[in-house]
PDB file of C-alpha atoms in Angstrom:
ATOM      1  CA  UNK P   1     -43.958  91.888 103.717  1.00 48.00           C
ATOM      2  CA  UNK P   2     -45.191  89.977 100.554  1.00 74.00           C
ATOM      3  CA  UNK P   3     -47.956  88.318 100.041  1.00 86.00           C
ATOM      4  CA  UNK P   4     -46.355  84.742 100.381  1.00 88.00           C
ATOM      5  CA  UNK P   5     -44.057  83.736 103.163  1.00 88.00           C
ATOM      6  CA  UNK P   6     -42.434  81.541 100.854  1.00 90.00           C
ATOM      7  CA  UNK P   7     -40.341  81.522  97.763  1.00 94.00           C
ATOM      8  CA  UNK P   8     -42.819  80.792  94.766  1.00 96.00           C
ATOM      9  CA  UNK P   9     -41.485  77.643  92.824  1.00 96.00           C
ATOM     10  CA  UNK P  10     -41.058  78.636  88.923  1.00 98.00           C
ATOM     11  CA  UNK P  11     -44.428  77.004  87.968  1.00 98.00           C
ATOM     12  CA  UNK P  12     -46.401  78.636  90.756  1.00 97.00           C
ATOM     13  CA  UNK P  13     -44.966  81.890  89.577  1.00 97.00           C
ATOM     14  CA  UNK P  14     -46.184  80.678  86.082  1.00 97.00           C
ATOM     15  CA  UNK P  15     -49.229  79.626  87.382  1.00 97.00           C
ATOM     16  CA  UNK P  16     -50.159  82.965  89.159  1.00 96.00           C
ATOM     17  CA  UNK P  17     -48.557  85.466  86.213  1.00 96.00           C
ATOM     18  CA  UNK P  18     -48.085  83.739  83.240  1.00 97.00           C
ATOM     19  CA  UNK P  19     -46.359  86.494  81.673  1.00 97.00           C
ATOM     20  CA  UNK P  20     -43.855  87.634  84.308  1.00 97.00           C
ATOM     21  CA  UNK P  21     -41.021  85.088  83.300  1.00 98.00           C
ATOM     22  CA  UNK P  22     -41.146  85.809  79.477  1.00 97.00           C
ATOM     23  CA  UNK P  23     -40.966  89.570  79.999  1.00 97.00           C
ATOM     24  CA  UNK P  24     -38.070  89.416  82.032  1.00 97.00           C
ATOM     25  CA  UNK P  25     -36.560  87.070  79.689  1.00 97.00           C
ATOM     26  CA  UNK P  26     -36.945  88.939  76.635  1.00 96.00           C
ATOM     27  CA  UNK P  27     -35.298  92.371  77.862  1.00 94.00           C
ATOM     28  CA  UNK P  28     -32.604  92.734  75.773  1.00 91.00           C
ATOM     29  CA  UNK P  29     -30.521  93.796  79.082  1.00 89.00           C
ATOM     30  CA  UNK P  30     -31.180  90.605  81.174  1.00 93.00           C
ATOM     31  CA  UNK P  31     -29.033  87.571  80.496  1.00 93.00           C
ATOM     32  CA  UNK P  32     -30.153  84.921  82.472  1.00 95.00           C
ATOM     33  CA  UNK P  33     -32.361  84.967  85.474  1.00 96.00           C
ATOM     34  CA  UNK P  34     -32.366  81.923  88.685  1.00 97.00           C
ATOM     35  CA  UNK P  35     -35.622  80.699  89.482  1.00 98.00           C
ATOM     36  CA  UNK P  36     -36.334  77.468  91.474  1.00 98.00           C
ATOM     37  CA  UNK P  37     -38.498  74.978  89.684  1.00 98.00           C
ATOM     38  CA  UNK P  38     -40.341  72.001  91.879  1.00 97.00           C
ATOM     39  CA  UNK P  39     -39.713  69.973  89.046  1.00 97.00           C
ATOM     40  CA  UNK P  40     -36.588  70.452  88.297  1.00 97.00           C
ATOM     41  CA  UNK P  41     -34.741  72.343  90.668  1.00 97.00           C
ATOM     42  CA  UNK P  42     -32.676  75.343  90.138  1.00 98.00           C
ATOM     43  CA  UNK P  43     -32.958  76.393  86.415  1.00 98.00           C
ATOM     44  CA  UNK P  44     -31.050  79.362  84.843  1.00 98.00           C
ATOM     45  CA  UNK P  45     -32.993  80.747  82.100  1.00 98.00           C
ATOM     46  CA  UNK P  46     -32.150  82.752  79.070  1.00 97.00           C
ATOM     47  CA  UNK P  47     -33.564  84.691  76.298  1.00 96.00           C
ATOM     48  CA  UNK P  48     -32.949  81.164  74.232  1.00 97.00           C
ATOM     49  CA  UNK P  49     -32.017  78.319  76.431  1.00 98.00           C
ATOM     50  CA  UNK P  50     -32.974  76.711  79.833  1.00 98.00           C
ATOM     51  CA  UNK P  51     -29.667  75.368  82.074  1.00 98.00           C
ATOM     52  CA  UNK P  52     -31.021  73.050  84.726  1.00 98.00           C
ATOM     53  CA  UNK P  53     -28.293  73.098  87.479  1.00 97.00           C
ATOM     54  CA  UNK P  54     -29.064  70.370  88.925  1.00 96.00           C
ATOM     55  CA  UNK P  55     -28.787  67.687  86.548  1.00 96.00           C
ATOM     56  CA  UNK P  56     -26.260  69.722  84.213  1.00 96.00           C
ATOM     57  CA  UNK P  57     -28.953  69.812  81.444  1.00 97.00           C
ATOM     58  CA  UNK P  58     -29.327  72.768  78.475  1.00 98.00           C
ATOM     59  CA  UNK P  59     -32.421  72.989  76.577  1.00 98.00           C
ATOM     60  CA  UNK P  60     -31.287  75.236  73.731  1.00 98.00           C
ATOM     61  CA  UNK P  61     -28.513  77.888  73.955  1.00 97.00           C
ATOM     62  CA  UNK P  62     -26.396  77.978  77.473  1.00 97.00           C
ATOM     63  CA  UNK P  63     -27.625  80.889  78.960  1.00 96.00           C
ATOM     64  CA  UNK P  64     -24.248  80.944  81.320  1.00 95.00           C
ATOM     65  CA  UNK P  65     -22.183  81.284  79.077  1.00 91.00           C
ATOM     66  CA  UNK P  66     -19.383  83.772  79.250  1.00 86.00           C
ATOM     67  CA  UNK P  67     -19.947  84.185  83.033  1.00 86.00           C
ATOM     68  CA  UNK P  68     -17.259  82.343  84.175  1.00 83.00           C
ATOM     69  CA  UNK P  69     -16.237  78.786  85.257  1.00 82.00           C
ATOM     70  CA  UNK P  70     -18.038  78.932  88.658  1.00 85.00           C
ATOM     71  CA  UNK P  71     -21.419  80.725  87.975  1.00 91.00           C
ATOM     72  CA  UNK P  72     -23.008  77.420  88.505  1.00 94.00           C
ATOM     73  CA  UNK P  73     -21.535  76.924  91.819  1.00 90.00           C
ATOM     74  CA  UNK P  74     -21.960  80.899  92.408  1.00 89.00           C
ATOM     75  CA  UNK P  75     -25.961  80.313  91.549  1.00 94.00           C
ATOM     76  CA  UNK P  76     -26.792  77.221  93.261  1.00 95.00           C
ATOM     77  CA  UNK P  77     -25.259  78.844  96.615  1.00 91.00           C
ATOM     78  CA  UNK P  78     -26.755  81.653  96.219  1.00 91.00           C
ATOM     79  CA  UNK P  79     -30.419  79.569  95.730  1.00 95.00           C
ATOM     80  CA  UNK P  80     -29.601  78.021  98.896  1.00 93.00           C
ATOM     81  CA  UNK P  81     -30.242  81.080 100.771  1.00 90.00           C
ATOM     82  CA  UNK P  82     -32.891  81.368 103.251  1.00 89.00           C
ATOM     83  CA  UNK P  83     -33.832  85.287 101.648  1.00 90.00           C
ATOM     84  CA  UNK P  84     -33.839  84.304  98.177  1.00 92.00           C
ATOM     85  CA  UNK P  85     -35.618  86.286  95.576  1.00 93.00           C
ATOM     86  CA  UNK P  86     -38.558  84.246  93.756  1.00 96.00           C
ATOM     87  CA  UNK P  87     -36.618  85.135  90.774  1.00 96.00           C
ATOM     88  CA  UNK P  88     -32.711  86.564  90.618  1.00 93.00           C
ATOM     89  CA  UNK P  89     -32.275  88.818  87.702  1.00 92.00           C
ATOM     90  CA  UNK P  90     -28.694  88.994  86.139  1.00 90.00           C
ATOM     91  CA  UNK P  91     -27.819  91.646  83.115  1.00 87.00           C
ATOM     92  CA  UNK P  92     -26.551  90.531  80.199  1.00 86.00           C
ATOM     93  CA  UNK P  93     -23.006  90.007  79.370  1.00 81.00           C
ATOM     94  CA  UNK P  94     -20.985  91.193  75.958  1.00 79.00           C
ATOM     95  CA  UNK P  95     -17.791  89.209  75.276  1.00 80.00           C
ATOM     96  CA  UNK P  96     -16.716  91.679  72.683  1.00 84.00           C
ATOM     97  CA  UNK P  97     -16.808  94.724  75.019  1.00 80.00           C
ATOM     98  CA  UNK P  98     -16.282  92.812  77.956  1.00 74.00           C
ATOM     99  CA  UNK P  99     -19.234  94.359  79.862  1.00 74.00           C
ATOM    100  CA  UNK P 100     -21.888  93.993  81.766  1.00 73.00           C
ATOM    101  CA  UNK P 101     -25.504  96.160  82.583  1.00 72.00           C
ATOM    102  CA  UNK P 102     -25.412  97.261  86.176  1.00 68.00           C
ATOM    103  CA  UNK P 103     -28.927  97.604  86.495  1.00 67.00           C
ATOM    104  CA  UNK P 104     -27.699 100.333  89.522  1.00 65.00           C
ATOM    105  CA  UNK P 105     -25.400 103.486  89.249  1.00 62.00           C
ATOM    106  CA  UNK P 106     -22.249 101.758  89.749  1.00 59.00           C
ATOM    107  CA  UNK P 107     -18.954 100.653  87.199  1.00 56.00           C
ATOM    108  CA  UNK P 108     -19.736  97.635  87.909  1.00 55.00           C
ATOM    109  CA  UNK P 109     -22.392  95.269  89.053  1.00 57.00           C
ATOM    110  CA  UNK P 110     -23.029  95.351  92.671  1.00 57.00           C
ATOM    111  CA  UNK P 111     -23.214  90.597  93.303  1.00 57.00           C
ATOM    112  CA  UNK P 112     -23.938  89.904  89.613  1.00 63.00           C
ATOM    113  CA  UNK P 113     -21.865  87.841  87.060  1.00 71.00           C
ATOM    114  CA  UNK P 114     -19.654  88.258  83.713  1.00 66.00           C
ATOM    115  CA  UNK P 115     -16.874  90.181  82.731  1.00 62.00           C
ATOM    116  CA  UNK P 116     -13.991  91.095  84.753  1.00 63.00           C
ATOM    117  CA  UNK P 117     -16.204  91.046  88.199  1.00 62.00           C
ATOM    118  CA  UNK P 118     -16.301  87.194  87.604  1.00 64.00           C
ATOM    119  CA  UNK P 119     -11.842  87.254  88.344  1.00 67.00           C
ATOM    120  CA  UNK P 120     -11.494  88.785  91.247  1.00 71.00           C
ATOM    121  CA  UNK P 121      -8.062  88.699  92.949  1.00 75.00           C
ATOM    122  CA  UNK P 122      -6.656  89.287  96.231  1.00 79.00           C
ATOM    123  CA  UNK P 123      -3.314  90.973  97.112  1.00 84.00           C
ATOM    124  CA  UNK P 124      -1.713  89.775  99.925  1.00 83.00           C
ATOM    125  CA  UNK P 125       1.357  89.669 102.082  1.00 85.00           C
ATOM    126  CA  UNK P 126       4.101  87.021 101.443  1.00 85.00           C
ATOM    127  CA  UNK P 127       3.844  85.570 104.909  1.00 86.00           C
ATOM    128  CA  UNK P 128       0.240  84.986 105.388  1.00 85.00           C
ATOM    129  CA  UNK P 129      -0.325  81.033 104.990  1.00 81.00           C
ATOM    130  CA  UNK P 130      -2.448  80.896 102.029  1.00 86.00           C
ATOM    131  CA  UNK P 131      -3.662  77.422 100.078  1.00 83.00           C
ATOM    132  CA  UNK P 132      -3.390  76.941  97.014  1.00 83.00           C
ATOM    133  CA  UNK P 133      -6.526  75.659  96.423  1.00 81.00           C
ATOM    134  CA  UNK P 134      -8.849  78.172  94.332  1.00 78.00           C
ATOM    135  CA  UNK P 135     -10.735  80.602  96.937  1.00 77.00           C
ATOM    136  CA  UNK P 136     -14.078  80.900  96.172  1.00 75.00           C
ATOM    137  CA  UNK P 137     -16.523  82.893  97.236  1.00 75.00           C
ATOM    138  CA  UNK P 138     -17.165  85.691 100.441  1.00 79.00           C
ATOM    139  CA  UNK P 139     -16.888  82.720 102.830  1.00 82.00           C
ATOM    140  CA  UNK P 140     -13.680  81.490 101.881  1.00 84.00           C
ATOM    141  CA  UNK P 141     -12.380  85.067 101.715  1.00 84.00           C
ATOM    142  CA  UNK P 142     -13.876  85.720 105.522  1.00 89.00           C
ATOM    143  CA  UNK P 143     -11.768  82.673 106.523  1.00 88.00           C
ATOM    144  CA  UNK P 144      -8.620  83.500 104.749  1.00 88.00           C
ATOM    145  CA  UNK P 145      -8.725  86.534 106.389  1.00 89.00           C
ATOM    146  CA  UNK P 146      -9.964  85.870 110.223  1.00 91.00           C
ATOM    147  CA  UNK P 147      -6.847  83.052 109.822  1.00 88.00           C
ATOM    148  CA  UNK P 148      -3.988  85.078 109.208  1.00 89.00           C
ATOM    149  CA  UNK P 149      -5.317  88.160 111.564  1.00 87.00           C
ATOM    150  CA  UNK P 150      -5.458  85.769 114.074  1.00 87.00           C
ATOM    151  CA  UNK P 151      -1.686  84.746 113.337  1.00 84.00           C
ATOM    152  CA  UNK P 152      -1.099  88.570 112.882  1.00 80.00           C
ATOM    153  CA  UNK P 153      -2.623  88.778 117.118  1.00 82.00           C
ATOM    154  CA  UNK P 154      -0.836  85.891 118.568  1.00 76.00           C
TER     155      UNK P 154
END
């Protein structure tokens, strides 16, 4: 249990611990985190730049980029959760070594974004029925699958 039953807006978490957003901001390790702003909406913020997702805006350098083509789509979604964090913290990513900071014991990192874990692929039979629309996300996934195991039971 928290203290608040709801998820604090980006100025009330500014308004309550004013120095909470710029510490997290300037780790060297963090890229970008998601906050929601009542101002503005969902904004992804960076060590040097602000990317307001809902209007499309940047305020100094494009803290997405280099996370791939849907990380916009990928954040907004994930904003629209009923459980989501006050703020979501994602590492940094280096285009020269193509890597990312797990911030837990893993290769990778576990729902975060940049590097190869932002194009995924999925092997599949020849005879499944498969769009060719781009799949995105777990949901499309889940229904690609439940479709064709259904075909696979009938």
């Amino acid at each position: 249990m928290t203290q608040w039953s709801q998820r604090l807006t980006y100025e009330e978490l500014n308004s309550y611990f004013p120095e909470l957003i710029p510490g997290i901001i300037n780790n060297e390790y963090v890229g970008f985190i998601l906050v929601n702003s009542a101002e503005h909406g969902d904004l992804a913020i960076g060590m040097n730049g602000t990317y307001y997702l809902d209007s499309g805006k940047i305020d100094g350098e494009n803290p997405l980029e280099g996370f791939g083509d849907n990380i916009v789509r990928h954040l907004k979604r994930t904003s629209s959760f009923e459980h989501t964090p006050d703020i979501l913290v994602n590492s940094f990513y280096d285009e020269r070594s193509d890597e990312v900071c797990a911030f837990e014991e893993l290769v990778g990192s576990h729902g975060g974004a940049g590097g190869d874990q932002s194009k995924p692929f999925i092997l599949y039979p020849s005879s499944w029925n498969v769009s060719d629309e781009e799949i995105i996300g777990a949901e499309s996934i889940y229904a690609l699958l439940k479709e064709n195991l259904l075909k696979l039971k009938s």
